[in-house]
Amino acid sequence: EVQLVQSGAEVKKPGESLKISCKGSGYSFTSYWIGWVRQMPGKGLEWMGIIYPGDSDTRYSPSFQGQVTISADKSISTAYLQWSSLKASDTAMYYCARLGGMTTVTNWFDPWGQGTLVTVSS
Amino acid sequence: QSVLTQPPSVSGAPGQRVTISCTGSSSNIGAGYDVHWYQQLPGTAPKLLIYGNSNRPSGVPDRFSGSKSGTSASLAITGLQAEDEADYYCQSYDSSLSGPSYVFGTGTKVTVL
């Protein structure tokens, strides 16, 4: 079974750093893109970026470029999303998901991780 | 900011048919890019419902169907059931001047009356 398991909920203060994880299993981790999606409280889904763990090729949404860093460690089948200085507006649920489809322009997201809730509050 | 527009809500009685529209533009759906649909039950992660405009993953009931035409796409739910009460999102690819990206719809809440 293809599965993505994310790290647990985090409570941080503004200005702190954070790295959350997404561990893949049940498939060849290096052969599929992994994406990150933000969902702010009561709001819709926003695509943040994707990474190809095979060679760490990374693409960012213009809205998130420079705000977060996406990385992966293929030796442990894990992708990461990190912030160097959190803001209250980063409070949200963050999902990772594997990309399916034959080409970049046809990709969909499946399956999804269970989500990591990040709360930033002083 | 979402570039795919969906109605905020739709509702129907059990057994009825409801449709959800997803309106894009010439840089996404109108450019021929595929549309995919997701179901998000309360308090859970999104789940793929339709991929490649009209294909159902294994395990998704045939009550769910998708279509695409021009700059829009639609998700239809026939024989509406209480368990279908959820948020639904469309997704596509966008090649606008700000850079290629994946885009989601604004989301539609389906209420079963």
Coordinates of N, CA and C in Angstrom, one line a residue:
Chain A
E1 N 0.8 -1.2 0.0 CA 0.0 0.0 0.0 C 0.9 1.3 0.0
V2 N 0.6 2.1 -0.9 CA 1.3 3.4 -1.0 C 0.8 4.3 0.2
Q3 N 1.7 4.8 0.9 CA 1.4 5.6 2.1 C 2.4 6.7 2.3
L4 N 1.8 7.9 2.8 CA 2.6 9.0 3.2 C 2.2 9.3 4.6
V5 N 3.2 9.3 5.5 CA 3.0 9.6 6.9 C 3.7 10.8 7.3
Q6 N 3.0 11.8 7.9 CA 3.6 13.1 8.2 C 3.9 13.2 9.7
S7 N 4.8 14.1 10.0 CA 5.2 14.3 11.4 C 4.0 15.0 12.2
G8 N 4.1 15.0 13.5 CA 3.0 15.4 14.3 C 2.8 17.0 14.4
A9 N 1.7 17.3 15.0 CA 1.4 18.8 15.2 C 2.5 19.5 15.9
E10 N 2.6 20.8 15.5 CA 3.7 21.7 16.1 C 3.0 23.0 16.6
V11 N 3.5 23.5 17.7 CA 3.2 24.8 18.2 C 4.4 25.6 18.4
K12 N 4.5 26.7 17.7 CA 5.7 27.5 17.7 C 5.4 28.9 17.9
K13 N 6.5 29.7 18.3 CA 6.4 31.1 18.4 C 6.9 31.8 17.2
P14 N 6.3 33.0 16.9 CA 6.8 33.8 15.8 C 8.3 34.0 15.8
G15 N 9.0 33.8 14.6 CA 10.4 34.0 14.6 C 11.1 32.6 14.7
E16 N 10.5 31.6 15.2 CA 11.2 30.3 15.4 C 11.3 29.6 14.0
S17 N 12.2 28.6 14.0 CA 12.3 27.8 12.8 C 11.5 26.5 12.9
L18 N 11.3 25.8 11.8 CA 10.5 24.6 11.9 C 10.8 23.7 10.6
K19 N 10.8 22.4 10.8 CA 11.0 21.5 9.7 C 10.0 20.4 9.9
I20 N 9.1 20.2 9.0 CA 8.1 19.1 9.2 C 8.4 18.0 8.1
S21 N 8.0 16.8 8.3 CA 8.4 15.7 7.4 C 7.3 14.9 6.9
C22 N 7.6 14.1 5.8 CA 6.6 13.3 5.1 C 7.3 12.1 4.6
K23 N 7.0 10.9 5.3 CA 7.7 9.7 4.9 C 6.9 8.8 4.0
G24 N 7.5 8.4 2.9 CA 6.8 7.6 1.9 C 7.1 6.1 2.1
S25 N 6.2 5.3 1.8 CA 6.4 3.8 1.8 C 5.5 3.1 0.9
G26 N 5.9 1.9 0.5 CA 5.0 1.1 -0.4 C 5.3 1.4 -1.9
Y27 N 6.3 2.2 -2.2 CA 6.6 2.5 -3.6 C 8.0 3.0 -3.7
S28 N 8.5 3.2 -4.9 CA 9.8 3.7 -5.2 C 9.9 5.2 -4.9
F29 N 10.3 5.6 -3.8 CA 10.3 7.0 -3.3 C 11.0 7.9 -4.3
T30 N 12.0 7.4 -4.9 CA 12.8 8.3 -5.8 C 12.2 8.5 -7.2
S31 N 11.1 7.8 -7.5 CA 10.6 7.8 -8.9 C 9.3 8.7 -9.0
Y32 N 8.9 9.3 -8.0 CA 7.7 10.1 -8.0 C 7.9 11.5 -7.4
W33 N 7.3 12.5 -8.0 CA 7.4 13.9 -7.3 C 6.5 13.8 -6.1
I34 N 6.9 14.6 -5.1 CA 6.1 14.8 -3.9 C 5.8 16.3 -3.8
G35 N 4.5 16.6 -3.5 CA 4.1 18.0 -3.4 C 3.7 18.4 -2.0
W36 N 3.7 19.7 -1.7 CA 3.2 20.2 -0.4 C 2.0 21.2 -0.7
V37 N 1.0 21.1 0.1 CA -0.2 21.9 0.0 C -0.6 22.5 1.3
R38 N -0.9 23.8 1.3 CA -1.3 24.5 2.5 C -2.8 24.6 2.6
Q39 N -3.4 24.5 3.8 CA -4.8 24.7 4.0 C -4.9 25.6 5.3
M40 N -5.2 26.8 5.1 CA -5.3 27.7 6.2 C -6.7 27.4 6.9
P41 N -6.9 27.8 8.2 CA -8.1 27.5 8.9 C -9.4 27.9 8.1
G42 N -10.2 27.0 7.8 CA -11.5 27.3 7.2 C -11.4 27.7 5.7
K43 N -10.2 27.5 5.1 CA -10.0 27.9 3.7 C -9.7 26.8 2.8
G44 N -9.4 27.1 1.6 CA -9.2 26.1 0.5 C -7.7 25.6 0.4
L45 N -7.4 24.9 -0.6 CA -6.1 24.2 -0.8 C -5.2 25.2 -1.7
E46 N -4.0 25.3 -1.3 CA -3.0 26.1 -2.0 C -1.7 25.2 -2.3
W47 N -1.3 25.1 -3.5 CA -0.1 24.4 -3.9 C 1.1 25.2 -3.5
M48 N 2.1 24.6 -2.8 CA 3.2 25.3 -2.4 C 4.5 25.0 -3.2
G49 N 4.6 23.7 -3.6 CA 5.8 23.4 -4.3 C 5.9 21.9 -4.4
I50 N 6.9 21.4 -5.2 CA 7.1 20.0 -5.4 C 8.6 19.7 -5.5
I51 N 8.9 18.4 -5.2 CA 10.3 18.0 -5.2 C 10.4 16.6 -5.8
Y52 N 11.4 16.3 -6.6 CA 11.6 15.0 -7.2 C 12.8 14.4 -6.4
P53 N 12.5 13.5 -5.4 CA 13.5 12.9 -4.5 C 14.7 12.3 -5.3
G54 N 14.5 11.8 -6.5 CA 15.5 11.1 -7.2 C 16.7 12.0 -7.4
D55 N 16.5 13.3 -7.7 CA 17.6 14.2 -8.0 C 17.4 15.6 -7.2
S56 N 16.4 15.6 -6.4 CA 16.1 16.8 -5.6 C 15.7 18.1 -6.4
D57 N 15.3 17.8 -7.7 CA 14.8 18.9 -8.5 C 13.6 19.5 -7.8
T58 N 13.5 20.8 -7.5 CA 12.5 21.4 -6.7 C 11.8 22.6 -7.5
R59 N 10.5 22.7 -7.5 CA 9.8 23.8 -8.1 C 8.9 24.4 -7.0
Y60 N 8.8 25.7 -7.0 CA 8.0 26.4 -6.0 C 6.9 27.2 -6.7
S61 N 5.7 27.3 -6.0 CA 4.7 28.2 -6.4 C 5.3 29.7 -6.2
P62 N 5.0 30.6 -7.1 CA 5.4 31.9 -6.9 C 5.0 32.5 -5.6
S63 N 3.9 32.1 -5.1 CA 3.4 32.6 -3.8 C 4.2 32.2 -2.6
F64 N 5.0 31.1 -2.8 CA 5.7 30.5 -1.6 C 7.2 30.6 -1.9
Q65 N 7.7 30.9 -3.0 CA 9.1 31.0 -3.3 C 9.7 32.0 -2.3
G66 N 10.8 31.5 -1.7 CA 11.5 32.4 -0.7 C 10.9 32.4 0.7
Q67 N 9.7 31.8 0.8 CA 9.1 31.7 2.1 C 9.3 30.4 2.8
V68 N 9.5 29.4 2.1 CA 9.7 28.0 2.6 C 10.8 27.3 1.8
T69 N 11.3 26.2 2.4 CA 12.3 25.4 1.7 C 11.8 24.0 1.7
I70 N 11.8 23.4 0.5 CA 11.4 22.0 0.3 C 12.7 21.2 0.0
S71 N 12.8 20.0 0.7 CA 14.0 19.2 0.5 C 13.5 17.7 0.7
A72 N 14.5 16.8 0.5 CA 14.2 15.4 0.6 C 15.5 14.6 0.9
D73 N 15.3 13.5 1.7 CA 16.4 12.6 2.0 C 16.0 11.3 1.4
K74 N 16.5 10.9 0.3 CA 16.0 9.7 -0.4 C 16.5 8.5 0.4
S75 N 17.6 8.6 1.2 CA 18.0 7.4 1.9 C 17.0 6.9 3.0
I76 N 16.2 7.8 3.4 CA 15.1 7.5 4.4 C 13.7 7.8 3.9
S77 N 13.6 7.9 2.5 CA 12.3 8.1 1.9 C 11.5 9.2 2.5
T78 N 12.1 10.3 2.8 CA 11.4 11.4 3.5 C 11.6 12.8 2.8
A79 N 10.5 13.5 2.7 CA 10.5 14.8 2.2 C 10.2 15.8 3.3
Y80 N 10.7 17.0 3.2 CA 10.6 18.0 4.2 C 10.1 19.3 3.7
L81 N 9.5 20.1 4.7 CA 9.0 21.4 4.4 C 9.5 22.2 5.6
Q82 N 10.3 23.3 5.4 CA 10.8 24.0 6.5 C 10.7 25.5 6.3
W83 N 10.7 26.2 7.5 CA 10.6 27.6 7.6 C 11.8 28.1 8.5
S84 N 12.4 29.2 8.1 CA 13.5 29.7 8.9 C 13.0 30.7 10.0
S85 N 11.9 31.4 9.7 CA 11.3 32.3 10.7 C 9.8 32.3 10.5
L86 N 9.1 31.7 11.4 CA 7.7 31.5 11.3 C 7.0 32.8 11.6
K87 N 5.8 33.0 11.0 CA 4.9 34.1 11.2 C 3.6 33.5 11.6
A88 N 2.8 34.3 12.3 CA 1.4 33.9 12.7 C 0.6 33.5 11.5
S89 N 0.9 34.1 10.4 CA 0.1 33.8 9.2 C 0.5 32.4 8.6
D90 N 1.5 31.8 9.1 CA 1.9 30.4 8.7 C 1.0 29.4 9.4
T91 N 0.2 29.8 10.3 CA -0.7 28.8 11.0 C -1.6 28.2 10.0
A92 N -1.6 26.9 9.9 CA -2.3 26.1 8.8 C -2.1 24.6 9.0
M93 N -2.9 23.9 8.2 CA -2.6 22.5 8.1 C -1.8 22.3 6.8
Y94 N -0.8 21.5 6.9 CA 0.1 21.3 5.7 C 0.0 19.8 5.3
Y95 N -0.2 19.6 4.0 CA -0.3 18.2 3.5 C 0.8 18.0 2.5
C96 N 1.3 16.7 2.6 CA 2.2 16.3 1.5 C 1.3 15.3 0.6
A97 N 1.7 15.1 -0.6 CA 1.0 14.2 -1.5 C 1.9 13.8 -2.6
R98 N 1.8 12.5 -3.1 CA 2.5 12.1 -4.2 C 1.9 12.5 -5.5
L99 N 2.6 12.9 -6.5 CA 2.1 13.2 -7.8 C 1.9 12.0 -8.7
G100 N 0.8 11.9 -9.3 CA 0.6 10.9 -10.3 C 0.4 11.5 -11.7
G101 N 0.5 10.7 -12.7 CA 0.4 11.2 -14.1 C 1.6 11.1 -14.8
M102 N 1.6 11.2 -16.1 CA 2.7 10.9 -17.0 C 3.6 12.1 -17.2
T103 N 3.0 13.3 -17.1 CA 3.8 14.5 -17.4 C 3.5 15.5 -16.3
T104 N 4.4 16.5 -16.2 CA 4.2 17.6 -15.3 C 2.8 18.3 -15.4
V105 N 2.4 18.5 -16.6 CA 1.1 19.2 -16.8 C -0.1 18.4 -16.6
T106 N 0.0 17.1 -16.5 CA -1.1 16.2 -16.3 C -1.2 15.7 -14.8
N107 N -0.3 16.1 -14.0 CA -0.2 15.5 -12.6 C -1.4 15.8 -11.7
W108 N -1.7 14.8 -10.9 CA -2.7 14.9 -9.9 C -2.0 14.5 -8.6
F109 N -2.7 14.7 -7.4 CA -2.1 14.5 -6.1 C -2.8 13.2 -5.5
D110 N -2.0 12.2 -5.3 CA -2.6 11.0 -4.7 C -1.5 9.9 -4.5
P111 N -1.4 9.4 -3.2 CA -2.3 9.7 -2.1 C -1.8 10.9 -1.3
W112 N -2.5 11.3 -0.3 CA -2.1 12.4 0.6 C -1.7 11.9 1.9
G113 N -0.8 12.6 2.6 CA -0.5 12.4 4.0 C -1.7 12.8 4.8
Q114 N -1.6 12.5 6.1 CA -2.7 12.8 7.0 C -2.7 14.3 7.4
G115 N -1.6 15.0 7.1 CA -1.6 16.5 7.4 C -0.8 16.7 8.7
T116 N -0.1 17.9 8.8 CA 0.6 18.3 9.9 C 0.0 19.7 10.3
L117 N -0.6 19.9 11.5 CA -1.1 21.2 11.9 C 0.0 22.0 12.5
V118 N 0.3 23.2 11.9 CA 1.3 24.1 12.5 C 0.6 25.3 13.0
T119 N 0.8 25.5 14.3 CA 0.2 26.7 15.0 C 1.3 27.6 15.4
V120 N 1.3 28.9 15.0 CA 2.3 29.9 15.3 C 1.6 31.0 16.2
S121 N 2.0 31.1 17.4 CA 1.3 32.0 18.3 C 2.3 32.4 19.4
S122 N 2.3 33.7 19.8 CA 3.1 34.2 20.8 C 2.4 33.9 22.2
Chain B
Q1 N -4.1 32.9 -4.3 CA -5.4 33.2 -4.9 C -5.7 32.2 -5.9
S2 N -6.9 31.5 -5.7 CA -7.3 30.5 -6.7 C -7.7 31.1 -8.0
V3 N -7.3 30.4 -9.1 CA -7.7 30.8 -10.4 C -8.7 30.0 -11.0
L4 N -9.2 29.0 -10.3 CA -10.3 28.1 -10.7 C -11.5 28.4 -9.7
T5 N -12.6 28.8 -10.3 CA -13.7 29.3 -9.5 C -14.8 28.2 -9.4
Q6 N -15.2 27.9 -8.2 CA -16.3 26.9 -7.9 C -17.4 27.6 -7.2
P7 N -18.6 27.1 -7.2 CA -19.7 27.7 -6.4 C -19.4 27.4 -4.9
P8 N -19.6 28.3 -4.0 CA -19.3 28.0 -2.6 C -20.0 26.8 -2.0
S9 N -21.3 26.6 -2.5 CA -22.1 25.5 -1.9 C -23.1 25.0 -2.9
V10 N -23.4 23.7 -2.8 CA -24.5 23.1 -3.5 C -25.2 22.2 -2.5
S11 N -26.5 21.9 -2.7 CA -27.2 21.0 -1.8 C -28.2 20.2 -2.6
G12 N -28.6 19.1 -2.0 CA -29.6 18.2 -2.6 C -30.1 17.2 -1.6
A13 N -31.2 16.7 -1.9 CA -31.8 15.6 -1.1 C -31.2 14.3 -1.4
P14 N -31.2 13.3 -0.5 CA -30.7 12.0 -0.8 C -31.3 11.5 -2.1
G15 N -30.5 10.9 -2.9 CA -31.0 10.3 -4.2 C -31.0 11.2 -5.3
Q16 N -30.8 12.5 -5.1 CA -30.8 13.5 -6.2 C -29.4 13.6 -6.8
R17 N -29.4 14.3 -7.9 CA -28.2 14.6 -8.7 C -27.7 16.0 -8.5
V18 N -26.5 16.2 -8.1 CA -25.9 17.6 -8.0 C -24.7 17.7 -8.9
T19 N -24.4 18.9 -9.4 CA -23.2 19.1 -10.2 C -22.5 20.3 -9.6
I20 N -21.1 20.2 -9.7 CA -20.3 21.3 -9.2 C -19.4 21.8 -10.4
S21 N -19.5 23.0 -10.7 CA -18.7 23.6 -11.8 C -17.3 24.1 -11.4
C22 N -16.4 24.1 -12.3 CA -15.1 24.6 -12.0 C -14.7 25.4 -13.3
T23 N -14.6 26.7 -13.1 CA -14.4 27.6 -14.2 C -13.0 28.2 -14.2
G24 N -12.3 28.0 -15.3 CA -10.9 28.5 -15.4 C -10.7 29.5 -16.5
S25 N -9.6 29.4 -17.2 CA -9.3 30.4 -18.2 C -8.4 29.7 -19.3
S26 N -7.9 30.6 -20.2 CA -7.1 30.1 -21.3 C -5.7 29.6 -20.9
S27 N -5.3 29.9 -19.6 CA -4.0 29.5 -19.2 C -4.0 28.2 -18.4
N28 N -5.2 27.7 -18.2 CA -5.3 26.4 -17.4 C -6.2 25.4 -18.1
I29 N -7.5 25.4 -17.7 CA -8.4 24.4 -18.3 C -8.5 24.6 -19.8
G30 N -8.7 25.9 -20.2 CA -8.8 26.2 -21.6 C -7.6 25.9 -22.5
A31 N -6.5 25.8 -21.9 CA -5.2 25.4 -22.6 C -5.2 23.9 -22.8
G32 N -6.2 23.2 -22.3 CA -6.2 21.8 -22.6 C -5.7 20.9 -21.5
Y33 N -5.3 21.6 -20.3 CA -4.7 20.8 -19.2 C -5.8 20.0 -18.5
D34 N -5.5 18.8 -18.0 CA -6.4 18.0 -17.4 C -7.0 18.6 -16.1
V35 N -8.2 18.2 -15.7 CA -8.8 18.6 -14.4 C -9.0 17.4 -13.6
H36 N -8.7 17.5 -12.3 CA -8.8 16.5 -11.3 C -9.7 17.0 -10.2
W37 N -10.3 16.0 -9.5 CA -11.3 16.4 -8.4 C -10.9 15.7 -7.1
Y38 N -11.1 16.4 -6.0 CA -10.8 15.8 -4.7 C -12.0 16.0 -3.8
Q39 N -12.2 15.0 -2.9 CA -13.2 15.1 -1.8 C -12.5 15.2 -0.5
Q40 N -12.9 16.2 0.3 CA -12.4 16.3 1.6 C -13.5 16.2 2.7
L41 N -13.5 15.1 3.3 CA -14.5 14.9 4.4 C -14.1 15.7 5.6
P42 N -15.0 16.1 6.4 CA -14.7 16.9 7.6 C -13.6 16.3 8.4
G43 N -12.6 17.2 8.7 CA -11.4 16.8 9.5 C -10.5 15.8 9.0
T44 N -10.5 15.6 7.6 CA -9.6 14.6 7.0 C -8.9 15.2 5.9
A45 N -7.9 14.5 5.4 CA -7.1 14.9 4.2 C -7.9 14.8 3.0
P46 N -7.6 15.6 2.0 CA -8.3 15.4 0.7 C -8.0 14.0 0.1
K47 N -8.9 13.5 -0.7 CA -8.8 12.2 -1.4 C -9.1 12.4 -2.9
L48 N -8.3 11.8 -3.7 CA -8.5 11.9 -5.1 C -9.9 11.2 -5.5
L49 N -10.7 11.9 -6.3 CA -12.0 11.4 -6.7 C -12.1 11.1 -8.2
I50 N -11.5 12.0 -9.0 CA -11.5 11.9 -10.4 C -10.2 12.4 -10.9
Y51 N -9.5 11.7 -11.8 CA -8.3 12.2 -12.4 C -8.4 12.2 -13.9
G52 N -7.6 13.0 -14.6 CA -7.7 13.1 -16.0 C -9.1 13.4 -16.6
N53 N -9.7 14.3 -16.0 CA -11.1 14.8 -16.4 C -12.2 13.9 -16.1
S54 N -12.1 12.6 -16.3 CA -13.2 11.8 -16.2 C -12.9 10.3 -15.7
N55 N -11.8 10.1 -15.1 CA -11.4 8.8 -14.7 C -11.5 8.6 -13.2
R56 N -12.1 7.5 -12.8 CA -12.3 7.2 -11.3 C -11.2 6.3 -10.9
P57 N -10.5 6.6 -9.8 CA -9.5 5.7 -9.2 C -10.3 4.5 -8.7
S58 N -9.6 3.4 -8.5 CA -10.2 2.2 -8.0 C -10.8 2.5 -6.6
G59 N -12.1 2.0 -6.4 CA -12.7 2.2 -5.1 C -13.7 3.4 -5.1
V60 N -13.6 4.3 -6.0 CA -14.5 5.4 -6.1 C -15.8 5.0 -6.8
P61 N -16.9 5.2 -6.1 CA -18.2 4.7 -6.7 C -18.5 5.4 -8.0
D62 N -19.2 4.7 -8.9 CA -19.5 5.3 -10.2 C -20.6 6.3 -10.1
R63 N -21.1 6.7 -8.9 CA -22.0 7.8 -8.7 C -21.3 9.1 -9.0
F64 N -20.0 9.1 -9.0 CA -19.2 10.3 -9.2 C -18.7 10.2 -10.7
S65 N -18.9 11.4 -11.4 CA -18.4 11.4 -12.8 C -17.9 12.9 -13.0
G66 N -16.9 12.9 -14.0 CA -16.3 14.2 -14.3 C -16.4 14.5 -15.8
S67 N -16.4 15.7 -16.2 CA -16.4 16.1 -17.6 C -15.7 17.4 -17.7
K68 N -15.2 17.7 -19.0 CA -14.6 19.0 -19.2 C -15.0 19.5 -20.6
S69 N -15.1 20.8 -20.7 CA -15.5 21.4 -22.0 C -15.0 22.9 -22.0
G70 N -14.2 23.2 -23.0 CA -13.7 24.6 -23.0 C -12.9 25.0 -21.9
T71 N -13.3 26.1 -21.2 CA -12.5 26.6 -20.0 C -13.2 26.1 -18.7
S72 N -14.1 25.1 -18.7 CA -14.7 24.7 -17.5 C -14.7 23.2 -17.4
A73 N -15.0 22.7 -16.2 CA -15.1 21.3 -15.9 C -16.3 21.1 -14.9
S74 N -16.8 19.9 -14.8 CA -17.9 19.7 -13.9 C -17.7 18.3 -13.2
L75 N -18.2 18.3 -12.0 CA -18.2 17.0 -11.2 C -19.7 16.8 -10.9
A76 N -20.2 15.6 -11.3 CA -21.6 15.2 -11.0 C -21.6 14.1 -10.0
I77 N -22.5 14.3 -9.0 CA -22.8 13.2 -8.1 C -24.3 12.8 -8.3
T78 N -24.5 11.5 -8.7 CA -25.8 11.0 -8.8 C -26.2 10.1 -7.6
G79 N -27.5 10.0 -7.3 CA -27.9 9.2 -6.2 C -27.2 9.7 -4.9
L80 N -27.3 11.0 -4.6 CA -26.6 11.6 -3.5 C -26.9 10.9 -2.2
Q81 N -25.8 10.7 -1.4 CA -25.9 10.0 -0.2 C -25.4 10.8 1.0
A82 N -25.8 10.5 2.2 CA -25.4 11.3 3.3 C -23.9 11.4 3.5
E83 N -23.2 10.3 3.1 CA -21.8 10.2 3.2 C -21.0 11.1 2.2
D84 N -21.8 11.7 1.3 CA -21.1 12.5 0.3 C -21.0 14.0 0.8
E85 N -21.5 14.2 1.9 CA -21.4 15.6 2.5 C -20.0 15.9 2.8
A86 N -19.4 16.8 2.1 CA -17.9 17.1 2.2 C -17.6 18.3 1.3
D87 N -16.4 18.7 1.4 CA -15.9 19.8 0.5 C -15.2 19.1 -0.7
Y88 N -15.5 19.8 -1.9 CA -14.9 19.2 -3.2 C -14.1 20.3 -3.8
Y89 N -12.9 19.9 -4.4 CA -12.0 20.8 -5.0 C -11.6 20.3 -6.4
C90 N -11.6 21.2 -7.4 CA -11.0 20.8 -8.7 C -9.5 21.3 -8.7
Q91 N -8.7 20.7 -9.6 CA -7.3 21.1 -9.7 C -6.9 20.9 -11.1
S92 N -6.0 21.8 -11.5 CA -5.4 21.7 -12.9 C -4.0 22.3 -12.9
Y93 N -3.5 22.5 -14.0 CA -2.2 23.1 -14.2 C -2.3 24.4 -14.9
D94 N -1.5 25.4 -14.5 CA -1.6 26.7 -15.1 C -0.3 27.2 -15.6
S95 N -0.3 27.7 -16.8 CA 0.9 28.2 -17.4 C 0.9 29.7 -17.6
S96 N 0.5 30.5 -16.6 CA 0.4 31.9 -16.7 C 1.8 32.5 -16.7
L97 N 1.9 33.8 -16.9 CA 3.1 34.6 -17.0 C 3.9 34.5 -15.7
S98 N 3.2 34.4 -14.6 CA 3.9 34.3 -13.3 C 4.6 33.1 -13.0
G99 N 4.5 32.1 -14.0 CA 5.2 30.8 -13.8 C 4.3 29.7 -13.8
P100 N 4.7 28.5 -14.2 CA 3.9 27.3 -14.2 C 3.6 26.9 -12.8
S101 N 2.4 26.4 -12.6 CA 2.0 26.0 -11.3 C 0.8 25.1 -11.3
Y102 N 0.6 24.4 -10.2 CA -0.6 23.6 -10.0 C -1.6 24.6 -9.3
V103 N -2.9 24.5 -9.7 CA -3.9 25.4 -9.1 C -5.1 24.6 -8.7
F104 N -5.7 25.0 -7.5 CA -6.9 24.4 -7.0 C -8.0 25.3 -7.2
G105 N -9.2 24.7 -7.2 CA -10.4 25.6 -7.2 C -10.7 26.1 -5.8
T106 N -11.7 27.0 -5.8 CA -12.0 27.7 -4.5 C -12.7 26.7 -3.5
G107 N -13.2 25.6 -4.0 CA -13.9 24.7 -3.1 C -15.4 24.8 -3.1
T108 N -16.1 23.7 -3.0 CA -17.5 23.7 -2.9 C -18.0 22.7 -1.8
K109 N -18.8 23.3 -0.9 CA -19.3 22.4 0.2 C -20.7 21.8 -0.3
V110 N -20.7 20.5 -0.2 CA -21.9 19.8 -0.6 C -22.7 19.4 0.7
T111 N -23.9 19.8 0.7 CA -24.8 19.5 1.9 C -25.9 18.6 1.4
V112 N -26.1 17.5 2.2 CA -27.2 16.6 1.9 C -28.4 17.0 2.8
L113 N -29.5 17.4 2.2 CA -30.6 17.9 3.0 C -31.3 16.8 3.7

